[in-house]
Amino acid sequence: MIRKLAIVLAIVPALGFATACGGQSDDEGGKVKVVWWHGQTEAEGQILKDLADEYNKTHPGVEVDPEVGTTNVDEMLQKVQAALAGGEPPDVAYMYGSWSSTLAATPKVVDLSSMVKDPSFGWDDFWPAAREAATVDGKVIGVPSVVDNLGLIYNKKLFDAAGLPYPTKDWTWDDFRAAAKRLTDPGKGVFGTSYVVTGDEDTVWRFWPMLWQQGGSILGSDGKTAAFASPQAAQSLDLWRAMAVEDKSVYLDQNGEKFLPLFYSGKVGMEMAGPWAMRDLADHQVDYGVVPLPGYGGNHQTISGPDNWVVFDNGSKRAQAAKDFLAWLTKPEQDARWSLGSGNLPIRQATSKLPAYEKFAEQFTGADAFLANQENAVQARPAIEGYPDISAAVGDAIDKALLGQATAQQALSDAAAEADKILAKG
Amino acid sequence: MAADALTLRRRHARPRVRLMPQLTGWGFVGPATLVIVGLSIFPAVWALILSLRDDNLLAPGSFVGLQNYRDLLDDPDLRAATLHTLLYSVLYVPGSLVIGLPIALALNRPIRFRAFYRTCLFVPYVVSAAATGILANFILDPQFGIVNDLLAGAGVARQGFLQDPSQALLTLVVVSLWGSVGLPIVVYLAALQDIPRELLEAARVDGAGAVRVFRAVTLPQLRPATVFLVIWQTIDALQLFDLVYTTTKGQPLDSTTVIVFYLYQQAFQLFHAGYGAAVAYALFVVTLIVSGAALWHARRGEAPS
């Protein structure tokens, strides 16, 4: 039993210990080594491995070593935490955009400002929301690895069966609610839509577009107080509450892993989802369409959750080699192979002008709609260190409202009070 | 002088004679010591230092003394997590004994297919908690799970189970009991077979009925096993994590956020590794006290007999 206790106490250091044992040397046969934790498996991992092989062939002085790092990117930061504690971080790692502020405060993260400022890099060609999400207080903590946005995907068969017209790009949230109600059929176990109620960022980021569409913002202009508990935001949350509690048209997904499979099997009519679903949708041969999110007063803003390649400092030689590799990797030709090959949107606009994109758009229904929807991704979440804590408070508030345990205004006001406390701590 | 010289010579002489046996001894103990120091003591000390720091393991943190421990006392979320853990333990520990003992008694009788039943009851214990959790998620899904289909067939209203804030923790207790009742059964079975036959026979000869034999002979003889199980299951309950992680992730509405899951969230999702380590240490101390108290109580109970 002592051993069992020790395991709990030792989650962190044991990981560090384990990685510290697997040393990585700077030079391997005179070559500069770049260890690349990409977090991708199967077909996606193979694409990246092929790219690394090609780079190694054409760049004799460098050895890019692609490793999975972790099969679940949710745990990537945790893994790198442990690797840093052991003193052997990877040179490049795949990181979620929501971690940017924490990464910016990490001294071992290499500032890529000078690299992206180089005209040959073409930083202006990247999507504005992705650039903003990668920049924290003037420090560029990474370059986009995957960009996405939330749109509305709908199952055409279910709409036909209910005799409803398909959603349009001019839909309001009231249209959305009415359709969800009509689609719901408890007898057949069919829901109009679903919402992820894990209470973490997966819950929270689906809510911010509704706030932004009404001119609201997450924080006040001074960045010191929470501004998300506005009456308009409460009204939006109340719409979801009413759909979940009164209409019972919302499937509440507690672990965030069921809502898409349910959509694939025709049990949910509409989902807020991103381009990452297109591959599975094609595999399951779902007859679906994609439109931007419903809006308020013609404003259809969405949210983009760009992920980044982040460089960690293992000495200037390796850092430079890692930067050179990333500059190559994000060129349109390579981006077409990685992003389009893995069923993602191009990370830069030039890629969408290549012939490869046309093929991609033909292959995946809704690719054009998601690409066009990038224009609606104009705001990013605040890049402050307290964001994860604030997100946790808002996640609780949304869950409370959707489960009918509090009014929308009460839940949001409580979360805002908590957020103010977090912000005051700094 | 002579005596001094003698002791001096002896001092010199001793190590030479004992060197080999000592080396042999260390040869046996060494590897295990290294493993314990490397994988238990070193991380434990490291975590203790971490618990005194404001640190996220990424940026250089700062030493804050006992601030993390002071924060523990004024953390409503931690208080809620503690309550959930206590409620879980209070249901799980006695529950596993109360269910395990009768099954062990039944399996101790000469019945047909006994080995088969024993295997069946022990299999869930061998299955990893992750698999148990995923399985529970499937069959207990409120909308699409088989349990609710059966309930609906029997005319009972559909339940929320793991997605209903007032049922989730209870459901977890039931799932845990299913997954772990194999241990008390096996331990009690072994203890039952250790009870001397003469004791039972003597009691019967003295005219004791089945109930009396059970209460006056079997139960007291099972005492060491019970003490062991109470301590073991309590530690198990206080450290509940994997099942929560694979089923509810602390939801709905944090109603299944137990202490270890809370410290995981703090350390790895909200980047408060120092605070998480402090929670871990507080839990360690509590576990130590609880185990110590149980042992002390057991010893005191044994003393008069």
mmCIF file of N, CA, C and O in Angstrom, chain A residues 256-288:
data_model
loop_
_atom_site.group_PDB
_atom_site.id
_atom_site.type_symbol
_atom_site.label_atom_id
_atom_site.label_comp_id
_atom_site.label_asym_id
_atom_site.label_seq_id
_atom_site.Cartn_x
_atom_site.Cartn_y
_atom_site.Cartn_z
ATOM 1 N N GLY A 256 -17.564 14.327 -23.974
ATOM 2 C CA GLY A 256 -17.124 14.946 -25.217
ATOM 3 C C GLY A 256 -16.723 13.964 -26.299
ATOM 4 O O GLY A 256 -16.197 14.353 -27.332
ATOM 5 N N GLU A 257 -16.985 12.684 -26.070
ATOM 6 C CA GLU A 257 -16.553 11.692 -27.054
ATOM 7 C C GLU A 257 -17.710 11.062 -27.798
ATOM 8 O O GLU A 257 -17.520 10.307 -28.733
ATOM 9 N N LYS A 258 -18.931 11.387 -27.367
ATOM 10 C CA LYS A 258 -20.064 10.675 -27.962
ATOM 11 C C LYS A 258 -20.813 11.491 -28.996
ATOM 12 O O LYS A 258 -21.483 10.933 -29.846
ATOM 13 N N PHE A 259 -20.740 12.823 -28.918
ATOM 14 C CA PHE A 259 -21.665 13.607 -29.744
ATOM 15 C C PHE A 259 -21.420 13.441 -31.235
ATOM 16 O O PHE A 259 -22.374 13.355 -32.006
ATOM 17 N N LEU A 260 -20.165 13.333 -31.648
ATOM 18 C CA LEU A 260 -19.929 13.146 -33.080
ATOM 19 C C LEU A 260 -20.319 11.740 -33.563
ATOM 20 O O LEU A 260 -21.016 11.616 -34.565
ATOM 21 N N PRO A 261 -19.898 10.690 -32.840
ATOM 22 C CA PRO A 261 -20.379 9.365 -33.251
ATOM 23 C C PRO A 261 -21.913 9.292 -33.332
ATOM 24 O O PRO A 261 -22.451 8.636 -34.227
ATOM 25 N N LEU A 262 -22.611 9.981 -32.425
ATOM 26 C CA LEU A 262 -24.074 9.968 -32.487
ATOM 27 C C LEU A 262 -24.561 10.672 -33.747
ATOM 28 O O LEU A 262 -25.541 10.267 -34.363
ATOM 29 N N PHE A 263 -23.858 11.726 -34.123
ATOM 30 C CA PHE A 263 -24.232 12.420 -35.353
ATOM 31 C C PHE A 263 -23.991 11.510 -36.552
ATOM 32 O O PHE A 263 -24.829 11.426 -37.458
ATOM 33 N N TYR A 264 -22.865 10.798 -36.544
ATOM 34 C CA TYR A 264 -22.562 9.900 -37.667
ATOM 35 C C TYR A 264 -23.638 8.831 -37.812
ATOM 36 O O TYR A 264 -23.956 8.401 -38.917
ATOM 37 N N SER A 265 -24.180 8.376 -36.665
ATOM 38 C CA SER A 265 -25.163 7.305 -36.770
ATOM 39 C C SER A 265 -26.589 7.840 -36.838
ATOM 40 O O SER A 265 -27.536 7.104 -36.618
ATOM 41 N N GLY A 266 -26.727 9.123 -37.157
ATOM 42 C CA GLY A 266 -28.062 9.664 -37.426
ATOM 43 C C GLY A 266 -28.929 9.854 -36.198
ATOM 44 O O GLY A 266 -30.156 9.842 -36.297
ATOM 45 N N LYS A 267 -28.308 10.042 -35.034
ATOM 46 C CA LYS A 267 -29.092 10.240 -33.819
ATOM 47 C C LYS A 267 -29.162 11.717 -33.415
ATOM 48 O O LYS A 267 -29.873 12.064 -32.477
ATOM 49 N N VAL A 268 -28.381 12.552 -34.050
ATOM 50 C CA VAL A 268 -28.395 13.984 -33.755
ATOM 51 C C VAL A 268 -28.470 14.742 -35.072
ATOM 52 O O VAL A 268 -27.764 14.403 -36.029
ATOM 53 N N GLY A 269 -29.324 15.771 -35.117
ATOM 54 C CA GLY A 269 -29.571 16.464 -36.375
ATOM 55 C C GLY A 269 -28.533 17.508 -36.741
ATOM 56 O O GLY A 269 -28.199 17.681 -37.916
ATOM 57 N N MET A 270 -28.050 18.254 -35.743
ATOM 58 C CA MET A 270 -27.111 19.349 -36.020
ATOM 59 C C MET A 270 -26.028 19.353 -34.948
ATOM 60 O O MET A 270 -26.308 19.080 -33.783
ATOM 61 N N GLU A 271 -24.814 19.679 -35.363
ATOM 62 C CA GLU A 271 -23.723 19.780 -34.393
ATOM 63 C C GLU A 271 -22.900 21.032 -34.665
ATOM 64 O O GLU A 271 -22.666 21.386 -35.809
ATOM 65 N N MET A 272 -22.458 21.666 -33.570
ATOM 66 C CA MET A 272 -21.408 22.666 -33.715
ATOM 67 C C MET A 272 -20.116 21.876 -33.789
ATOM 68 O O MET A 272 -19.741 21.210 -32.819
ATOM 69 N N ALA A 273 -19.467 21.907 -34.927
ATOM 70 C CA ALA A 273 -18.248 21.108 -35.063
ATOM 71 C C ALA A 273 -17.324 21.779 -36.054
ATOM 72 O O ALA A 273 -17.701 22.750 -36.715
ATOM 73 N N GLY A 274 -16.127 21.252 -36.153
ATOM 74 C CA GLY A 274 -15.127 21.854 -37.016
ATOM 75 C C GLY A 274 -14.741 20.935 -38.153
ATOM 76 O O GLY A 274 -15.253 19.820 -38.271
ATOM 77 N N PRO A 275 -13.811 21.407 -38.983
ATOM 78 C CA PRO A 275 -13.401 20.616 -40.145
ATOM 79 C C PRO A 275 -12.800 19.264 -39.781
ATOM 80 O O PRO A 275 -12.770 18.364 -40.603
ATOM 81 N N TRP A 276 -12.353 19.125 -38.504
ATOM 82 C CA TRP A 276 -11.751 17.854 -38.111
ATOM 83 C C TRP A 276 -12.726 16.685 -38.240
ATOM 84 O O TRP A 276 -12.308 15.532 -38.282
ATOM 85 N N ALA A 277 -14.040 16.990 -38.310
ATOM 86 C CA ALA A 277 -15.029 15.912 -38.388
ATOM 87 C C ALA A 277 -15.200 15.390 -39.815
ATOM 88 O O ALA A 277 -15.780 14.324 -40.013
ATOM 89 N N MET A 278 -14.679 16.147 -40.817
ATOM 90 C CA MET A 278 -14.992 15.808 -42.212
ATOM 91 C C MET A 278 -14.530 14.410 -42.598
ATOM 92 O O MET A 278 -15.197 13.704 -43.350
ATOM 93 N N ARG A 279 -13.361 14.017 -42.102
ATOM 94 C CA ARG A 279 -12.832 12.708 -42.462
ATOM 95 C C ARG A 279 -13.740 11.590 -41.991
ATOM 96 O O ARG A 279 -14.060 10.676 -42.751
ATOM 97 N N ASP A 280 -14.152 11.673 -40.710
ATOM 98 C CA ASP A 280 -15.042 10.644 -40.181
ATOM 99 C C ASP A 280 -16.399 10.686 -40.866
ATOM 100 O O ASP A 280 -17.021 9.661 -41.103
ATOM 101 N N LEU A 281 -16.854 11.889 -41.184
ATOM 102 C CA LEU A 281 -18.143 12.017 -41.868
ATOM 103 C C LEU A 281 -18.087 11.302 -43.212
ATOM 104 O O LEU A 281 -19.040 10.630 -43.613
ATOM 105 N N ALA A 282 -16.952 11.460 -43.909
ATOM 106 C CA ALA A 282 -16.802 10.785 -45.204
ATOM 107 C C ALA A 282 -16.743 9.268 -44.997
ATOM 108 O O ALA A 282 -17.385 8.511 -45.725
ATOM 109 N N ASP A 283 -15.999 8.843 -43.968
ATOM 110 C CA ASP A 283 -15.880 7.405 -43.702
ATOM 111 C C ASP A 283 -17.240 6.777 -43.408
ATOM 112 O O ASP A 283 -17.500 5.644 -43.779
ATOM 113 N N HIS A 284 -18.081 7.519 -42.696
ATOM 114 C CA HIS A 284 -19.389 6.974 -42.328
ATOM 115 C C HIS A 284 -20.450 7.272 -43.381
ATOM 116 O O HIS A 284 -21.619 6.968 -43.185
ATOM 117 N N GLN A 285 -20.031 7.900 -44.472
ATOM 118 C CA GLN A 285 -20.934 8.221 -45.593
ATOM 119 C C GLN A 285 -22.199 8.911 -45.126
ATOM 120 O O GLN A 285 -23.311 8.519 -45.477
ATOM 121 N N VAL A 286 -21.999 9.935 -44.305
ATOM 122 C CA VAL A 286 -23.144 10.714 -43.844
ATOM 123 C C VAL A 286 -23.489 11.749 -44.915
ATOM 124 O O VAL A 286 -22.595 12.352 -45.507
ATOM 125 N N ASP A 287 -24.782 11.910 -45.170
ATOM 126 C CA ASP A 287 -25.222 12.928 -46.119
ATOM 127 C C ASP A 287 -25.429 14.226 -45.332
ATOM 128 O O ASP A 287 -26.430 14.373 -44.636
ATOM 129 N N TYR A 288 -24.445 15.116 -45.408
ATOM 130 C CA TYR A 288 -24.484 16.283 -44.521
ATOM 131 C C TYR A 288 -24.166 17.561 -45.272
ATOM 132 O O TYR A 288 -23.713 17.549 -46.420
#
